[in-house]
């Protein structure tokens, strides 16, 4: 395996082991700093991690009462009450099962009338609360992190994104049909993500192997947004062995 200075890489045997490793890392963050600000991701990858965090709350007394969370993104336009919204996902997988305080949960508002103000307020709130201590990321097969799609520049702050066809197709599995997948989303920018003190990226499956290798060893460029992580001082990748197959 080639070495990438600064980025720690854990290769696990399975999706289950990736999920428990990630949950232990978050659990340690929460125990060491019970008022941590966490950045959270949705999608298929972190479902097992959230399941383990719920178990740690129920069986091991992991205390979420002082924790603040900011989610990376939300579809736009989409109502919070839709069972496809990331608000719903987070309630279903984590918030509905642990003792987190509702007023410390932040997710971009997929129904915002004034998108610019919503985005500016989101970044301002992160700053006001002292920034993100630990940011969890998944990764798209095209290298998107959050919904920062391949582009000619790295978007700085939270913004409205046009989802690319590859992302719409990848996410169609969560909807009844591809036509139901929203074509836009509100997403934290690369700049917002990059300001996090620590970043943990999770990936599993053969379909992520190529982009993981590119992210770690490819040239840093906005056409593959995840490559920017090479410049961050504290990044940990937790992979299953399939996603690590090309390292
Ligand atoms: C989700 C997010 C996306 C996903 C990525 C991978 O909040 O920001 O970047 O992490 O699309 O999705 P899955 O995990 O479904 O492969």
CSV table of N, CA and C in Angstrom, one decimal, residues 73-160:
chain,number,residue,atom,x,y,z
A,73,UNK,N,-25.9,17.9,4.0
A,73,UNK,CA,-26.8,18.3,2.9
A,73,UNK,C,-28.2,17.8,3.0
A,74,UNK,N,-29.0,18.4,2.1
A,74,UNK,CA,-30.5,18.0,2.1
A,74,UNK,C,-30.9,18.2,0.6
A,75,UNK,N,-31.8,17.4,0.2
A,75,UNK,CA,-32.4,17.6,-1.2
A,75,UNK,C,-33.1,18.9,-1.2
A,76,UNK,N,-33.2,19.4,-2.4
A,76,UNK,CA,-34.0,20.7,-2.6
A,76,UNK,C,-34.7,20.6,-3.9
A,77,UNK,N,-36.0,20.9,-4.0
A,77,UNK,CA,-36.8,21.2,-2.9
A,77,UNK,C,-37.4,19.9,-2.4
A,78,UNK,N,-37.5,19.8,-1.1
A,78,UNK,CA,-38.1,18.6,-0.5
A,78,UNK,C,-38.5,18.9,1.0
A,79,UNK,N,-39.7,18.4,1.3
A,79,UNK,CA,-40.2,18.7,2.7
A,79,UNK,C,-39.5,17.8,3.7
A,80,UNK,N,-39.3,18.3,4.9
A,80,UNK,CA,-38.7,17.5,5.9
A,80,UNK,C,-39.5,16.3,6.2
A,81,UNK,N,-40.8,16.4,6.1
A,81,UNK,CA,-41.6,15.2,6.4
A,81,UNK,C,-41.6,14.1,5.4
A,82,UNK,N,-41.1,14.4,4.2
A,82,UNK,CA,-41.0,13.4,3.2
A,82,UNK,C,-40.1,12.3,3.7
A,83,UNK,N,-40.4,11.0,3.5
A,83,UNK,CA,-39.6,9.9,4.0
A,83,UNK,C,-38.3,9.8,3.1
A,84,UNK,N,-38.1,10.6,2.1
A,84,UNK,CA,-36.9,10.6,1.4
A,84,UNK,C,-35.9,11.7,1.8
A,85,UNK,N,-36.4,12.6,2.7
A,85,UNK,CA,-35.6,13.7,3.2
A,85,UNK,C,-34.5,13.2,4.1
A,86,UNK,N,-33.4,13.9,4.1
A,86,UNK,CA,-32.3,13.6,5.0
A,86,UNK,C,-32.6,13.8,6.4
A,87,UNK,N,-33.6,14.7,6.6
A,87,UNK,CA,-34.1,15.0,8.0
A,87,UNK,C,-34.8,13.7,8.5
A,88,UNK,N,-35.6,13.1,7.6
A,88,UNK,CA,-36.3,11.9,8.0
A,88,UNK,C,-35.3,10.8,8.2
A,89,UNK,N,-34.3,10.7,7.3
A,89,UNK,CA,-33.2,9.6,7.4
A,89,UNK,C,-32.5,9.7,8.8
A,90,UNK,N,-32.2,11.0,9.2
A,90,UNK,CA,-31.4,11.1,10.4
A,90,UNK,C,-32.3,10.8,11.6
A,91,UNK,N,-33.6,11.1,11.6
A,91,UNK,CA,-34.5,10.8,12.7
A,91,UNK,C,-34.6,9.3,12.8
A,92,UNK,N,-34.7,8.7,11.6
A,92,UNK,CA,-34.9,7.2,11.5
A,92,UNK,C,-33.7,6.4,12.0
A,93,UNK,N,-32.5,6.9,11.6
A,93,UNK,CA,-31.3,6.1,11.9
A,93,UNK,C,-30.6,6.5,13.2
A,94,UNK,N,-30.8,7.8,13.6
A,94,UNK,CA,-30.0,8.2,14.8
A,94,UNK,C,-30.9,9.0,15.8
A,95,UNK,N,-31.3,10.2,15.3
A,95,UNK,CA,-31.8,11.2,16.3
A,95,UNK,C,-33.1,10.7,17.0
A,96,UNK,N,-33.9,9.8,16.4
A,96,UNK,CA,-35.1,9.3,17.0
A,96,UNK,C,-34.8,8.3,18.1
A,97,UNK,N,-33.5,7.9,18.3
A,97,UNK,CA,-33.2,6.8,19.2
A,97,UNK,C,-32.2,7.1,20.3
A,98,UNK,N,-31.7,8.4,20.2
A,98,UNK,CA,-30.7,8.7,21.2
A,98,UNK,C,-31.2,10.0,21.9
A,99,UNK,N,-30.4,10.4,23.0
A,99,UNK,CA,-30.9,11.6,23.8
A,99,UNK,C,-30.3,12.9,23.3
A,100,UNK,N,-30.3,13.1,22.0
A,100,UNK,CA,-29.8,14.3,21.5
A,100,UNK,C,-30.9,15.4,21.6
A,101,UNK,N,-30.5,16.6,21.9
A,101,UNK,CA,-31.5,17.7,22.1
A,101,UNK,C,-31.9,18.2,20.7
A,102,UNK,N,-33.2,18.3,20.4
A,102,UNK,CA,-33.7,18.7,19.1
A,102,UNK,C,-33.2,20.0,18.6
A,103,UNK,N,-33.0,20.9,19.6
A,103,UNK,CA,-32.6,22.3,19.2
A,103,UNK,C,-31.1,22.4,18.9
A,104,UNK,N,-30.4,21.2,19.0
A,104,UNK,CA,-29.0,21.2,18.6
A,104,UNK,C,-28.7,20.4,17.3
A,105,UNK,N,-29.8,20.1,16.6
A,105,UNK,CA,-29.7,19.4,15.3
A,105,UNK,C,-29.9,20.4,14.2
A,106,UNK,N,-28.9,20.4,13.3
A,106,UNK,CA,-29.0,21.4,12.1
A,106,UNK,C,-28.9,20.6,10.8
A,107,UNK,N,-29.9,20.8,10.0
A,107,UNK,CA,-29.9,20.2,8.6
A,107,UNK,C,-30.3,21.3,7.7
A,108,UNK,N,-29.7,21.5,6.5
A,108,UNK,CA,-30.2,22.5,5.6
A,108,UNK,C,-31.7,22.3,5.3
A,109,UNK,N,-32.4,23.5,5.2
A,109,UNK,CA,-33.8,23.4,5.1
A,109,UNK,C,-34.2,23.2,3.6
A,110,UNK,N,-34.6,22.0,3.2
A,110,UNK,CA,-35.0,21.7,1.9
A,110,UNK,C,-36.2,22.5,1.4
A,111,UNK,N,-36.9,23.2,2.3
A,111,UNK,CA,-38.0,24.0,1.9
A,111,UNK,C,-37.8,25.5,1.9
A,112,UNK,N,-36.5,25.9,2.1
A,112,UNK,CA,-36.2,27.3,2.3
A,112,UNK,C,-36.7,28.1,1.1
A,113,UNK,N,-37.4,29.2,1.3
A,113,UNK,CA,-37.8,30.1,0.2
A,113,UNK,C,-36.6,30.9,-0.3
A,114,UNK,N,-35.8,31.4,0.7
A,114,UNK,CA,-34.7,32.2,0.3
A,114,UNK,C,-33.4,31.4,0.5
A,115,UNK,N,-33.0,30.7,-0.5
A,115,UNK,CA,-31.9,29.8,-0.5
A,115,UNK,C,-30.6,30.4,-0.1
A,116,UNK,N,-30.4,31.6,-0.6
A,116,UNK,CA,-29.1,32.3,-0.3
A,116,UNK,C,-29.0,32.6,1.2
A,117,UNK,N,-30.1,33.1,1.8
A,117,UNK,CA,-30.1,33.4,3.2
A,117,UNK,C,-29.9,32.1,4.0
A,118,UNK,N,-30.6,31.0,3.6
A,118,UNK,CA,-30.5,29.8,4.3
A,118,UNK,C,-29.1,29.3,4.4
A,119,UNK,N,-28.4,29.3,3.2
A,119,UNK,CA,-27.0,28.9,3.1
A,119,UNK,C,-26.1,29.7,4.0
A,120,UNK,N,-26.3,31.0,3.9
A,120,UNK,CA,-25.4,31.9,4.6
A,120,UNK,C,-25.6,31.7,6.1
A,121,UNK,N,-26.9,31.6,6.5
A,121,UNK,CA,-27.2,31.3,8.0
A,121,UNK,C,-26.6,30.0,8.4
A,122,UNK,N,-26.6,29.0,7.6
A,122,UNK,CA,-26.0,27.7,7.9
A,122,UNK,C,-24.6,27.8,8.3
A,123,UNK,N,-23.8,28.4,7.4
A,123,UNK,CA,-22.4,28.6,7.6
A,123,UNK,C,-22.1,29.4,8.9
A,124,UNK,N,-22.9,30.5,9.0
A,124,UNK,CA,-22.7,31.4,10.2
A,124,UNK,C,-23.0,30.6,11.5
A,125,UNK,N,-24.0,29.7,11.5
A,125,UNK,CA,-24.3,29.0,12.7
A,125,UNK,C,-23.1,28.0,13.0
A,126,UNK,N,-22.5,27.4,12.0
A,126,UNK,CA,-21.4,26.5,12.3
A,126,UNK,C,-20.3,27.3,12.9
A,127,UNK,N,-20.0,28.5,12.4
A,127,UNK,CA,-18.9,29.4,12.9
A,127,UNK,C,-19.3,29.8,14.4
A,128,UNK,N,-20.6,30.2,14.6
A,128,UNK,CA,-21.0,30.7,15.9
A,128,UNK,C,-20.8,29.6,16.9
A,129,UNK,N,-21.0,28.3,16.6
A,129,UNK,CA,-20.9,27.3,17.5
A,129,UNK,C,-19.5,26.7,17.6
A,130,UNK,N,-18.5,27.4,17.0
A,130,UNK,CA,-17.1,27.1,17.2
A,130,UNK,C,-16.6,26.1,16.2
A,131,UNK,N,-17.3,25.9,15.1
A,131,UNK,CA,-16.8,25.0,14.0
A,131,UNK,C,-17.0,23.5,14.3
A,132,UNK,N,-16.8,22.7,13.3
A,132,UNK,CA,-17.1,21.3,13.5
A,132,UNK,C,-15.8,20.6,14.0
A,133,UNK,N,-16.0,19.8,15.1
A,133,UNK,CA,-14.9,19.1,15.7
A,133,UNK,C,-14.6,17.8,14.9
A,134,UNK,N,-15.6,17.1,14.4
A,134,UNK,CA,-15.4,15.9,13.7
A,134,UNK,C,-16.4,15.8,12.6
A,135,UNK,N,-16.0,15.7,11.4
A,135,UNK,CA,-16.9,15.6,10.2
A,135,UNK,C,-16.8,14.2,9.6
A,136,UNK,N,-18.0,13.6,9.5
A,136,UNK,CA,-18.1,12.3,8.9
A,136,UNK,C,-18.5,12.5,7.4
A,137,UNK,N,-17.8,11.8,6.5
A,137,UNK,CA,-18.1,11.9,5.1
A,137,UNK,C,-18.3,10.5,4.5
A,138,UNK,N,-19.2,10.4,3.5
A,138,UNK,CA,-19.2,9.3,2.6
A,138,UNK,C,-18.5,9.8,1.3
A,139,UNK,N,-18.6,9.1,0.2
A,139,UNK,CA,-18.0,9.6,-1.0
A,139,UNK,C,-18.8,9.0,-2.2
A,140,UNK,N,-19.0,9.9,-3.2
A,140,UNK,CA,-19.7,9.4,-4.4
A,140,UNK,C,-18.7,8.8,-5.3
A,141,UNK,N,-19.1,7.9,-6.2
A,141,UNK,CA,-18.2,7.3,-7.2
A,141,UNK,C,-17.5,8.3,-8.1
A,142,UNK,N,-18.0,9.5,-8.2
A,142,UNK,CA,-17.4,10.6,-8.9
A,142,UNK,C,-16.6,11.5,-8.1
A,143,UNK,N,-16.4,11.1,-6.8
A,143,UNK,CA,-15.5,11.9,-5.9
A,143,UNK,C,-16.3,13.0,-5.2
A,144,UNK,N,-17.6,13.1,-5.3
A,144,UNK,CA,-18.3,14.1,-4.5
A,144,UNK,C,-18.2,13.8,-3.0
A,145,UNK,N,-18.0,14.9,-2.3
A,145,UNK,CA,-18.2,14.8,-0.8
A,145,UNK,C,-19.2,15.9,-0.4
A,146,UNK,N,-20.1,15.5,0.5
A,146,UNK,CA,-21.3,16.3,0.6
A,146,UNK,C,-21.9,16.1,-0.8
A,147,UNK,N,-22.6,17.2,-1.3
A,147,UNK,CA,-23.0,17.1,-2.7
A,147,UNK,C,-22.2,18.1,-3.5
A,148,UNK,N,-20.9,18.2,-3.2
A,148,UNK,CA,-20.0,19.0,-4.1
A,148,UNK,C,-19.6,18.1,-5.3
A,149,UNK,N,-20.3,18.4,-6.4
A,149,UNK,CA,-20.1,17.5,-7.6
A,149,UNK,C,-18.8,18.0,-8.3
A,150,UNK,N,-18.3,17.2,-9.2
A,150,UNK,CA,-17.1,17.6,-10.0
A,150,UNK,C,-17.4,18.9,-10.6
A,151,UNK,N,-16.4,19.8,-10.6
A,151,UNK,CA,-16.6,21.2,-11.1
A,151,UNK,C,-15.2,21.7,-11.6
A,152,UNK,N,-15.2,23.0,-11.9
A,152,UNK,CA,-13.9,23.6,-12.3
A,152,UNK,C,-13.3,24.4,-11.1
A,153,UNK,N,-14.1,24.4,-10.0
A,153,UNK,CA,-13.6,25.1,-8.8
A,153,UNK,C,-14.1,24.4,-7.6
A,154,UNK,N,-13.5,24.7,-6.4
A,154,UNK,CA,-14.0,24.1,-5.2
A,154,UNK,C,-14.9,25.0,-4.5
A,155,UNK,N,-16.2,24.7,-4.4
A,155,UNK,CA,-17.2,25.6,-3.8
A,155,UNK,C,-16.8,25.9,-2.3
A,156,UNK,N,-16.9,27.1,-1.9
A,156,UNK,CA,-16.4,27.5,-0.6
A,156,UNK,C,-17.4,27.2,0.5
A,157,UNK,N,-18.6,27.7,0.3
A,157,UNK,CA,-19.6,27.7,1.4
A,157,UNK,C,-20.8,26.9,1.0
A,158,UNK,N,-21.8,26.8,2.0
A,158,UNK,CA,-23.0,26.1,1.7
A,158,UNK,C,-23.7,26.7,0.5
A,159,UNK,N,-24.3,25.9,-0.4
A,159,UNK,CA,-24.8,26.4,-1.6
A,159,UNK,C,-25.8,25.4,-2.2
A,160,UNK,N,-26.5,26.0,-3.2
A,160,UNK,CA,-27.5,25.1,-4.0
A,160,UNK,C,-26.7,24.4,-5.1
